[in-house]
mmCIF file of C-alpha atoms in Angstrom:
data_model
loop_
_atom_site.group_PDB
_atom_site.id
_atom_site.type_symbol
_atom_site.label_atom_id
_atom_site.label_comp_id
_atom_site.label_asym_id
_atom_site.label_seq_id
_atom_site.Cartn_x
_atom_site.Cartn_y
_atom_site.Cartn_z
ATOM 1 C CA UNK A 1 63.340 67.657 51.294
ATOM 2 C CA UNK A 2 64.294 65.402 54.400
ATOM 3 C CA UNK A 3 66.773 66.919 57.170
ATOM 4 C CA UNK A 4 69.331 64.752 56.078
ATOM 5 C CA UNK A 5 69.189 66.223 52.391
ATOM 6 C CA UNK A 6 68.855 69.786 53.643
ATOM 7 C CA UNK A 7 71.963 69.657 55.700
ATOM 8 C CA UNK A 8 73.964 68.222 52.665
ATOM 9 C CA UNK A 9 73.209 71.453 50.795
ATOM 10 C CA UNK A 10 76.060 74.044 50.504
ATOM 11 C CA UNK A 11 76.016 76.086 53.479
ATOM 12 C CA UNK A 12 74.987 79.640 53.801
ATOM 13 C CA UNK A 13 77.618 82.454 53.696
ATOM 14 C CA UNK A 14 78.514 85.888 55.419
ATOM 15 C CA UNK A 15 79.661 88.651 52.832
ATOM 16 C CA UNK A 16 83.194 87.674 53.741
ATOM 17 C CA UNK A 17 82.770 83.939 52.288
ATOM 18 C CA UNK A 18 82.723 82.399 55.590
ATOM 19 C CA UNK A 19 80.115 80.482 56.705
ATOM 20 C CA UNK A 20 77.373 81.291 58.747
ATOM 21 C CA UNK A 21 77.965 80.250 62.926
ATOM 22 C CA UNK A 22 76.360 77.057 63.070
ATOM 23 C CA UNK A 23 76.647 76.048 59.752
ATOM 24 C CA UNK A 24 77.263 72.147 60.016
ATOM 25 C CA UNK A 25 79.871 70.760 57.422
ATOM 26 C CA UNK A 26 78.835 69.346 53.821
ATOM 27 C CA UNK A 27 77.619 65.972 54.411
ATOM 28 C CA UNK A 28 78.245 65.110 50.664
ATOM 29 C CA UNK A 29 82.098 65.957 51.460
ATOM 30 C CA UNK A 30 82.399 64.818 54.926
ATOM 31 C CA UNK A 31 80.588 61.408 55.137
ATOM 32 C CA UNK A 32 82.972 59.834 52.345
ATOM 33 C CA UNK A 33 86.076 61.340 54.063
ATOM 34 C CA UNK A 34 84.906 59.908 57.626
ATOM 35 C CA UNK A 35 84.079 56.511 55.826
ATOM 36 C CA UNK A 36 87.541 56.319 54.328
ATOM 37 C CA UNK A 37 89.094 57.191 57.768
ATOM 38 C CA UNK A 38 87.010 54.511 59.573
ATOM 39 C CA UNK A 39 88.189 52.158 56.847
ATOM 40 C CA UNK A 40 91.869 52.929 57.148
ATOM 41 C CA UNK A 41 91.747 52.501 61.077
ATOM 42 C CA UNK A 42 89.793 49.166 60.277
ATOM 43 C CA UNK A 43 92.315 47.829 57.879
ATOM 44 C CA UNK A 44 95.135 48.789 60.137
ATOM 45 C CA UNK A 45 93.579 46.632 62.906
ATOM 46 C CA UNK A 46 92.919 43.576 60.520
ATOM 47 C CA UNK A 47 94.867 40.359 60.465
ATOM 48 C CA UNK A 48 97.183 41.696 57.464
ATOM 49 C CA UNK A 49 97.294 45.428 58.637
ATOM 50 C CA UNK A 50 99.743 46.980 61.051
ATOM 51 C CA UNK A 51 101.656 44.656 64.053
ATOM 52 C CA UNK A 52 101.580 48.056 66.144
ATOM 53 C CA UNK A 53 98.224 48.959 65.576
ATOM 54 C CA UNK A 54 96.902 45.244 66.062
ATOM 55 C CA UNK A 55 98.858 45.295 69.236
ATOM 56 C CA UNK A 56 96.936 47.966 70.975
ATOM 57 C CA UNK A 57 94.544 48.004 73.929
ATOM 58 C CA UNK A 58 92.644 50.716 75.407
ATOM 59 C CA UNK A 59 94.778 50.820 77.935
ATOM 60 C CA UNK A 60 98.216 50.923 75.913
ATOM 61 C CA UNK A 61 96.746 53.944 73.972
ATOM 62 C CA UNK A 62 96.053 56.227 76.549
ATOM 63 C CA UNK A 63 99.331 57.937 77.023
ATOM 64 C CA UNK A 64 99.134 58.782 73.158
ATOM 65 C CA UNK A 65 96.053 60.337 73.714
ATOM 66 C CA UNK A 66 97.242 62.631 76.529
ATOM 67 C CA UNK A 67 100.095 63.650 74.564
ATOM 68 C CA UNK A 68 98.147 64.479 71.248
ATOM 69 C CA UNK A 69 95.674 66.438 73.540
ATOM 70 C CA UNK A 70 98.671 68.431 74.854
ATOM 71 C CA UNK A 71 99.999 68.979 71.041
ATOM 72 C CA UNK A 72 96.894 70.319 70.048
ATOM 73 C CA UNK A 73 96.781 72.930 72.950
ATOM 74 C CA UNK A 74 100.230 74.136 71.315
ATOM 75 C CA UNK A 75 99.025 74.360 67.985
ATOM 76 C CA UNK A 76 95.935 76.380 69.147
ATOM 77 C CA UNK A 77 98.302 78.612 70.873
ATOM 78 C CA UNK A 78 100.361 79.011 68.060
ATOM 79 C CA UNK A 79 97.379 80.250 65.832
ATOM 80 C CA UNK A 80 98.886 78.323 62.691
ATOM 81 C CA UNK A 81 95.474 76.579 61.209
ATOM 82 C CA UNK A 82 97.788 73.826 59.438
ATOM 83 C CA UNK A 83 99.251 72.938 62.416
ATOM 84 C CA UNK A 84 96.042 72.818 64.159
ATOM 85 C CA UNK A 85 93.911 70.696 61.634
ATOM 86 C CA UNK A 86 97.130 67.925 61.733
ATOM 87 C CA UNK A 87 96.563 67.997 65.697
ATOM 88 C CA UNK A 88 92.985 67.618 65.874
ATOM 89 C CA UNK A 89 93.641 64.694 63.161
ATOM 90 C CA UNK A 90 95.662 63.283 65.458
ATOM 91 C CA UNK A 91 93.196 63.334 68.459
ATOM 92 C CA UNK A 92 90.642 62.392 66.005
ATOM 93 C CA UNK A 93 92.486 59.254 65.196
ATOM 94 C CA UNK A 94 92.793 58.255 68.928
ATOM 95 C CA UNK A 95 89.169 58.255 69.297
ATOM 96 C CA UNK A 96 88.422 56.388 65.694
ATOM 97 C CA UNK A 97 90.929 53.822 66.731
ATOM 98 C CA UNK A 98 90.010 53.646 70.525
ATOM 99 C CA UNK A 99 86.151 53.014 69.029
ATOM 100 C CA UNK A 100 88.017 50.418 66.368
ATOM 101 C CA UNK A 101 89.700 48.382 69.674
ATOM 102 C CA UNK A 102 86.856 48.093 71.443
ATOM 103 C CA UNK A 103 84.746 46.559 68.341
ATOM 104 C CA UNK A 104 87.391 44.134 67.693
ATOM 105 C CA UNK A 105 86.763 43.136 71.349
ATOM 106 C CA UNK A 106 83.114 43.075 70.901
ATOM 107 C CA UNK A 107 82.374 45.712 73.553
ATOM 108 C CA UNK A 108 81.322 49.006 71.573
ATOM 109 C CA UNK A 109 81.720 50.682 67.926
ATOM 110 C CA UNK A 110 82.093 53.961 66.936
ATOM 111 C CA UNK A 111 78.447 54.506 66.178
ATOM 112 C CA UNK A 112 77.719 53.977 69.909
ATOM 113 C CA UNK A 113 79.769 56.751 70.707
ATOM 114 C CA UNK A 114 78.214 59.248 68.253
ATOM 115 C CA UNK A 115 74.784 58.157 69.278
ATOM 116 C CA UNK A 116 75.685 58.873 73.193
ATOM 117 C CA UNK A 117 77.450 61.984 72.317
ATOM 118 C CA UNK A 118 74.424 63.178 70.310
ATOM 119 C CA UNK A 119 72.049 62.568 72.452
ATOM 120 C CA UNK A 120 74.068 63.930 75.450
ATOM 121 C CA UNK A 121 74.284 67.256 73.684
ATOM 122 C CA UNK A 122 70.450 67.356 73.029
ATOM 123 C CA UNK A 123 69.326 66.583 76.456
ATOM 124 C CA UNK A 124 71.808 68.890 78.188
ATOM 125 C CA UNK A 125 70.899 71.722 75.939
ATOM 126 C CA UNK A 126 67.059 72.266 76.610
ATOM 127 C CA UNK A 127 67.320 75.958 75.716
ATOM 128 C CA UNK A 128 68.159 75.198 72.344
ATOM 129 C CA UNK A 129 66.425 71.952 71.838
ATOM 130 C CA UNK A 130 63.568 72.214 74.407
ATOM 131 C CA UNK A 131 61.380 74.971 76.087
ATOM 132 C CA UNK A 132 64.078 75.814 78.765
ATOM 133 C CA UNK A 133 65.030 79.155 79.222
ATOM 134 C CA UNK A 134 68.666 80.230 79.513
ATOM 135 C CA UNK A 135 69.839 83.394 78.381
ATOM 136 C CA UNK A 136 73.648 83.650 79.842
ATOM 137 C CA UNK A 137 76.265 81.296 79.700
ATOM 138 C CA UNK A 138 75.874 81.169 83.835
ATOM 139 C CA UNK A 139 72.641 79.696 83.277
ATOM 140 C CA UNK A 140 73.585 77.417 80.844
ATOM 141 C CA UNK A 141 76.405 76.123 83.253
ATOM 142 C CA UNK A 142 73.936 76.057 85.944
ATOM 143 C CA UNK A 143 71.307 73.871 83.684
ATOM 144 C CA UNK A 144 74.038 71.699 82.504
ATOM 145 C CA UNK A 145 75.247 71.188 85.862
ATOM 146 C CA UNK A 146 71.876 70.082 87.445
ATOM 147 C CA UNK A 147 71.051 67.849 84.369
ATOM 148 C CA UNK A 148 74.413 65.955 84.761
ATOM 149 C CA UNK A 149 73.662 65.682 88.512
ATOM 150 C CA UNK A 150 70.138 64.079 88.153
ATOM 151 C CA UNK A 151 71.992 61.553 85.137
ATOM 152 C CA UNK A 152 74.825 60.527 87.201
ATOM 153 C CA UNK A 153 72.963 60.219 90.711
ATOM 154 C CA UNK A 154 76.213 61.173 92.427
ATOM 155 C CA UNK A 155 76.404 61.148 96.096
ATOM 156 C CA UNK A 156 79.593 63.453 96.482
ATOM 157 C CA UNK A 157 80.177 66.888 94.816
ATOM 158 C CA UNK A 158 83.308 65.480 93.716
ATOM 159 C CA UNK A 159 82.106 62.365 92.050
ATOM 160 C CA UNK A 160 82.926 62.307 88.249
ATOM 161 C CA UNK A 161 85.985 64.592 88.991
ATOM 162 C CA UNK A 162 88.598 62.708 86.792
ATOM 163 C CA UNK A 163 91.564 61.382 89.031
ATOM 164 C CA UNK A 164 93.918 61.919 86.252
ATOM 165 C CA UNK A 165 93.470 65.506 85.826
ATOM 166 C CA UNK A 166 97.075 67.215 86.216
ATOM 167 C CA UNK A 167 97.267 68.255 89.925
ATOM 168 C CA UNK A 168 96.893 71.983 89.472
ATOM 169 C CA UNK A 169 93.759 71.736 86.908
ATOM 170 C CA UNK A 170 92.272 69.525 89.235
ATOM 171 C CA UNK A 171 92.682 71.864 92.549
ATOM 172 C CA UNK A 172 91.114 74.598 90.563
ATOM 173 C CA UNK A 173 88.077 71.985 89.936
ATOM 174 C CA UNK A 174 87.888 70.680 93.385
ATOM 175 C CA UNK A 175 87.659 74.241 94.951
ATOM 176 C CA UNK A 176 84.981 75.046 91.747
ATOM 177 C CA UNK A 177 83.001 72.280 93.174
ATOM 178 C CA UNK A 178 83.131 72.905 96.675
ATOM 179 C CA UNK A 179 82.310 76.916 95.631
ATOM 180 C CA UNK A 180 79.104 75.540 93.833
ATOM 181 C CA UNK A 181 77.624 74.695 97.323
ATOM 182 C CA UNK A 182 78.611 77.783 98.724
ATOM 183 C CA UNK A 183 81.748 76.736 100.415
ATOM 184 C CA UNK A 184 84.330 79.498 99.273
ATOM 185 C CA UNK A 185 85.774 83.180 100.300
ATOM 186 C CA UNK A 186 83.210 85.556 100.244
ATOM 187 C CA UNK A 187 85.398 87.788 98.395
ATOM 188 C CA UNK A 188 88.097 87.019 96.038
ATOM 189 C CA UNK A 189 90.728 89.539 97.353
ATOM 190 C CA UNK A 190 90.819 87.557 100.484
ATOM 191 C CA UNK A 191 92.415 84.648 98.723
ATOM 192 C CA UNK A 192 95.899 87.008 98.985
ATOM 193 C CA UNK A 193 95.429 87.142 103.038
ATOM 194 C CA UNK A 194 95.333 83.199 102.338
ATOM 195 C CA UNK A 195 98.152 83.081 100.252
ATOM 196 C CA UNK A 196 100.423 85.081 102.593
ATOM 197 C CA UNK A 197 99.086 83.104 105.465
ATOM 198 C CA UNK A 198 100.304 79.685 103.553
ATOM 199 C CA UNK A 199 103.535 81.291 102.714
ATOM 200 C CA UNK A 200 104.439 82.092 105.983
ATOM 201 C CA UNK A 201 103.680 78.500 107.172
ATOM 202 C CA UNK A 202 106.000 77.210 104.785
ATOM 203 C CA UNK A 203 108.717 79.834 106.102
ATOM 204 C CA UNK A 204 107.964 78.552 109.402
ATOM 205 C CA UNK A 205 109.247 75.072 108.334
ATOM 206 C CA UNK A 206 111.955 75.881 106.488
ATOM 207 C CA UNK A 207 113.581 79.107 108.730
ATOM 208 C CA UNK A 208 114.369 79.748 112.194
ATOM 209 C CA UNK A 209 111.734 81.734 113.608
ATOM 210 C CA UNK A 210 109.720 81.584 110.249
ATOM 211 C CA UNK A 211 111.853 84.564 109.277
ATOM 212 C CA UNK A 212 112.575 84.687 105.644
ATOM 213 C CA UNK A 213 115.978 86.097 104.894
ATOM 214 C CA UNK A 214 115.923 89.133 102.649
ATOM 215 C CA UNK A 215 118.010 88.062 99.858
ATOM 216 C CA UNK A 216 117.484 90.366 96.322
ATOM 217 C CA UNK A 217 117.014 88.346 93.447
ATOM 218 C CA UNK A 218 120.402 89.155 91.444
ATOM 219 C CA UNK A 219 122.763 87.056 88.859
ATOM 220 C CA UNK A 220 125.564 89.330 90.602
ATOM 221 C CA UNK A 221 125.694 87.218 94.026
ATOM 222 C CA UNK A 222 127.771 84.206 94.858
ATOM 223 C CA UNK A 223 126.395 80.867 93.748
ATOM 224 C CA UNK A 224 125.201 78.883 97.233
ATOM 225 C CA UNK A 225 124.561 75.071 96.421
ATOM 226 C CA UNK A 226 120.996 73.794 97.515
ATOM 227 C CA UNK A 227 120.762 71.404 100.281
ATOM 228 C CA UNK A 228 118.261 68.648 100.456
ATOM 229 C CA UNK A 229 115.845 68.443 103.471
ATOM 230 C CA UNK A 230 117.483 65.153 105.346
ATOM 231 C CA UNK A 231 114.557 64.958 107.646
ATOM 232 C CA UNK A 232 111.749 63.037 106.077
ATOM 233 C CA UNK A 233 109.126 64.322 108.408
ATOM 234 C CA UNK A 234 110.331 67.788 107.767
ATOM 235 C CA UNK A 235 110.580 67.502 104.264
ATOM 236 C CA UNK A 236 106.831 65.915 104.444
ATOM 237 C CA UNK A 237 105.605 68.946 106.161
ATOM 238 C CA UNK A 238 107.546 71.262 103.456
ATOM 239 C CA UNK A 239 105.811 69.247 100.886
ATOM 240 C CA UNK A 240 102.533 69.997 102.319
ATOM 241 C CA UNK A 241 102.783 73.669 102.780
ATOM 242 C CA UNK A 242 104.339 74.025 99.139
ATOM 243 C CA UNK A 243 101.228 72.138 97.943
ATOM 244 C CA UNK A 244 98.853 74.298 100.246
ATOM 245 C CA UNK A 245 100.548 77.599 98.532
ATOM 246 C CA UNK A 246 99.897 75.927 95.088
ATOM 247 C CA UNK A 247 96.475 75.029 95.734
ATOM 248 C CA UNK A 248 95.486 78.887 96.788
ATOM 249 C CA UNK A 249 97.371 79.835 93.533
ATOM 250 C CA UNK A 250 95.182 77.681 91.772
ATOM 251 C CA UNK A 251 92.050 79.377 93.470
ATOM 252 C CA UNK A 252 93.299 82.955 92.913
ATOM 253 C CA UNK A 253 93.481 81.493 89.109
ATOM 254 C CA UNK A 254 89.780 80.269 89.178
ATOM 255 C CA UNK A 255 88.265 83.526 91.247
ATOM 256 C CA UNK A 256 89.884 85.595 88.209
ATOM 257 C CA UNK A 257 88.197 83.176 85.611
ATOM 258 C CA UNK A 258 91.622 81.943 84.639
ATOM 259 C CA UNK A 259 92.656 78.596 83.833
ATOM 260 C CA UNK A 260 95.830 77.744 85.911
ATOM 261 C CA UNK A 261 96.910 74.905 84.183
ATOM 262 C CA UNK A 262 96.789 77.107 80.681
ATOM 263 C CA UNK A 263 98.500 79.792 82.638
ATOM 264 C CA UNK A 264 101.469 77.406 83.581
ATOM 265 C CA UNK A 265 102.033 75.758 80.385
ATOM 266 C CA UNK A 266 102.254 79.332 78.462
ATOM 267 C CA UNK A 267 104.802 80.272 81.292
ATOM 268 C CA UNK A 268 106.640 77.038 80.520
ATOM 269 C CA UNK A 269 106.600 77.784 76.880
ATOM 270 C CA UNK A 270 107.805 81.286 77.168
ATOM 271 C CA UNK A 271 110.535 80.495 79.653
ATOM 272 C CA UNK A 272 111.816 77.671 77.495
ATOM 273 C CA UNK A 273 111.289 79.926 74.383
ATOM 274 C CA UNK A 274 113.667 82.720 75.904
ATOM 275 C CA UNK A 275 116.517 79.943 77.109
ATOM 276 C CA UNK A 276 116.340 78.918 73.867
ATOM 277 C CA UNK A 277 117.050 82.079 72.335
ATOM 278 C CA UNK A 278 120.146 82.605 74.689
ATOM 279 C CA UNK A 279 121.476 79.248 73.255
ATOM 280 C CA UNK A 280 121.048 80.650 69.790
ATOM 281 C CA UNK A 281 122.786 83.872 70.716
ATOM 282 C CA UNK A 282 125.504 82.279 72.445
ATOM 283 C CA UNK A 283 125.818 80.010 69.300
ATOM 284 C CA UNK A 284 125.907 83.092 66.749
ATOM 285 C CA UNK A 285 128.809 84.295 68.761
ATOM 286 C CA UNK A 286 130.672 81.016 69.003
ATOM 287 C CA UNK A 287 129.849 79.898 72.460
ATOM 288 C CA UNK A 288 127.710 78.100 73.982
ATOM 289 C CA UNK A 289 125.133 77.955 76.996
ATOM 290 C CA UNK A 290 127.194 75.542 78.762
ATOM 291 C CA UNK A 291 130.366 77.689 78.751
ATOM 292 C CA UNK A 292 128.597 80.851 79.420
ATOM 293 C CA UNK A 293 128.416 82.535 82.640
ATOM 294 C CA UNK A 294 125.159 83.023 84.576
ATOM 295 C CA UNK A 295 125.823 86.975 84.366
ATOM 296 C CA UNK A 296 126.226 86.513 80.021
ATOM 297 C CA UNK A 297 122.684 84.367 80.109
ATOM 298 C CA UNK A 298 120.839 86.937 82.216
ATOM 299 C CA UNK A 299 122.072 89.847 79.683
ATOM 300 C CA UNK A 300 120.534 87.722 76.613
ATOM 301 C CA UNK A 301 117.745 86.963 78.473
ATOM 302 C CA UNK A 302 116.593 90.414 79.727
ATOM 303 C CA UNK A 303 117.122 91.410 76.206
ATOM 304 C CA UNK A 304 114.744 88.888 74.735
ATOM 305 C CA UNK A 305 112.034 90.118 77.292
ATOM 306 C CA UNK A 306 112.615 93.774 76.050
ATOM 307 C CA UNK A 307 112.288 92.646 72.533
ATOM 308 C CA UNK A 308 109.092 91.070 73.254
ATOM 309 C CA UNK A 309 107.799 93.807 74.872
ATOM 310 C CA UNK A 310 108.673 96.083 71.761
ATOM 311 C CA UNK A 311 106.906 93.648 69.463
ATOM 312 C CA UNK A 312 103.819 93.212 71.461
#
């Protein structure tokens, strides 16, 4: 029996009926399904296919690839398998379409992509496919980084870091790269002292004498309109100090093994959902968020928070 024939046999299962970890998909099912997908994408790009698909290039398709990636993250957060399946499919569509575009331009095709990926996975996992020892995730990551450096022959520790990464995620990766060569605070608790320092530097730019007014957070106070910074040089300095604060926050997340981009994305979603519940509650009572007072909105917001705590 050949290796491919062996892999196409029905997967072994646990007592619960789920496949054993590391079991590949049934090739007798996957192969024709994937072939059909490739045929469909190729047809869309053909002269008698879809005008929109024919018009795409690797450059024009980039925004959709990024959008689908974030939609997949939302689906994973939802825990809804049907939603995850759909978004994984949309992301796979981007990969297959990109490869078809490249093939139509005579550059490369999907086979080149798959072969390169397969070879990379084998070469970067010598502890699985070779005789290198790696018993912990940390050892695996160290081996991975060493192999990657040898492959790329990079001159700087920051070479290969995607410029298009979201700024918060990029901050964490930049600091991680520096930490790997020893440039990091000896103790992670020191980052909070650094954060206080950066906040004070921001205050020095914004307030006379650097004294932050004690203004308790409350919805019962009078509304004071914000004023823009008229001095361009001051604005630039304040922007720099705010950036330093965010960089330290990204480092705090890194040292506690938290992805800052994920953390902020979840907080964004949480706040949005709570405000949407304010909208729904006001509509239920015949009002609207445009007509409600700040106090009314805050009362509902706090009730939503309390309900979330009870549910959790």
